[in-house]
């Protein structure tokens, strides 16, 4: 049986039915990839996945990241290193404390971002699987950076061409009020260059590639670069480019980190358990390398 593609919006989000992600034939994988390059967010409801099955599906798109930002020796990890723990739980499975480091750190997920743009080789796509959802709140919003690019005036497009932004997790965490990276964590996370406008190879569409991780633009005075980044984030997060995902348990949602932004929204995280696991697949190379553009010193 072939998969059912049910558009949620004309070309940004689709639900995929008639598929069991643990039993995929080559034709299923090919159809899912086609849909993924057309839309940029796919929702697979009612999937029963073990962690290994979740990873096996992710690996169809490329290598899964296993390097976590917070050193697991200092911050014990509840899940295998192939997963980002998107929950409000301690390693012992209890709801975290109000002042816990994990809670302060993960507040950064409430800012518009794309996963791993602060890594030299950034994220290609992320696959987030919900085990337990909050009864109210805790939605995830997604913004289409391709549509946002298309809507820019020609003069702005021309101005952005070839610009390179500097992305750093320290930048976004500082914005969200978290500043206490250890010296070792800081060393492991130097700022990286990423192209501000990129082309998605599978469909030729141009996309903005901006995020709260971006702090300045090479060759521009700091204040001017920062103002441009803030303006582009505000532009991209306008309502017409945004889809809000309201989670059900056992949803697997995958998104293209190359051309979307996302952010978590509020819920009563000291009361309700929200337990989701994310696998992120690495892109093929740094965005400047992919475009053949020299990396600034
Ligand atoms: C993520 C993320 C937001 C959320 O999983 O990468 O940013 O809603 N999640 O939990
Ligand atoms: Mn994220």
JSON list of C-alpha atoms and ligand atoms in Angstrom, two decimals, residues 86 109 113 115 126 128 138-141 247 255 262-265 274 276 278, ligand 1:
[
{"chain": "A", "resi": 86, "resn": "UNK", "atom": "CA", "xyz": [13.47, 17.12, 24.98]},
{"chain": "A", "resi": 109, "resn": "UNK", "atom": "CA", "xyz": [14.45, 26.10, 22.85]},
{"chain": "A", "resi": 113, "resn": "UNK", "atom": "CA", "xyz": [16.14, 28.47, 16.07]},
{"chain": "A", "resi": 115, "resn": "UNK", "atom": "CA", "xyz": [18.99, 22.71, 15.30]},
{"chain": "A", "resi": 126, "resn": "UNK", "atom": "CA", "xyz": [15.53, 16.54, 13.15]},
{"chain": "A", "resi": 128, "resn": "UNK", "atom": "CA", "xyz": [11.21, 14.45, 17.33]},
{"chain": "A", "resi": 138, "resn": "UNK", "atom": "CA", "xyz": [3.79, 22.74, 24.99]},
{"chain": "A", "resi": 139, "resn": "UNK", "atom": "CA", "xyz": [3.11, 23.14, 21.26]},
{"chain": "A", "resi": 140, "resn": "UNK", "atom": "CA", "xyz": [5.96, 23.51, 18.79]},
{"chain": "A", "resi": 141, "resn": "UNK", "atom": "CA", "xyz": [5.88, 26.27, 16.19]},
{"chain": "A", "resi": 247, "resn": "UNK", "atom": "CA", "xyz": [1.30, 17.26, 19.92]},
{"chain": "A", "resi": 255, "resn": "UNK", "atom": "CA", "xyz": [11.65, 18.96, 9.89]},
{"chain": "A", "resi": 262, "resn": "UNK", "atom": "CA", "xyz": [11.13, 26.19, 15.25]},
{"chain": "A", "resi": 263, "resn": "UNK", "atom": "CA", "xyz": [10.52, 27.00, 18.87]},
{"chain": "A", "resi": 264, "resn": "UNK", "atom": "CA", "xyz": [8.84, 25.40, 21.85]},
{"chain": "A", "resi": 265, "resn": "UNK", "atom": "CA", "xyz": [5.95, 27.17, 23.55]},
{"chain": "A", "resi": 274, "resn": "UNK", "atom": "CA", "xyz": [6.37, 16.31, 28.62]},
{"chain": "A", "resi": 276, "resn": "UNK", "atom": "CA", "xyz": [10.05, 13.79, 23.75]},
{"chain": "A", "resi": 278, "resn": "UNK", "atom": "CA", "xyz": [14.98, 13.98, 19.24]},
{"chain": "B", "resi": 1, "resn": "LIG", "atom": "C1", "xyz": [13.82, 20.52, 19.56]},
{"chain": "B", "resi": 1, "resn": "LIG", "atom": "C2", "xyz": [13.10, 21.72, 20.04]},
{"chain": "B", "resi": 1, "resn": "LIG", "atom": "C3", "xyz": [11.00, 22.51, 20.96]},
{"chain": "B", "resi": 1, "resn": "LIG", "atom": "C4", "xyz": [9.90, 21.89, 21.75]},
{"chain": "B", "resi": 1, "resn": "LIG", "atom": "O1", "xyz": [13.38, 19.40, 19.84]},
{"chain": "B", "resi": 1, "resn": "LIG", "atom": "O2", "xyz": [14.82, 20.69, 18.85]},
{"chain": "B", "resi": 1, "resn": "LIG", "atom": "O3", "xyz": [13.57, 22.81, 19.88]},
{"chain": "B", "resi": 1, "resn": "LIG", "atom": "O4", "xyz": [8.74, 22.23, 21.50]},
{"chain": "B", "resi": 1, "resn": "LIG", "atom": "N1", "xyz": [11.91, 21.49, 20.61]},
{"chain": "B", "resi": 1, "resn": "LIG", "atom": "O5", "xyz": [10.20, 21.09, 22.62]}
]
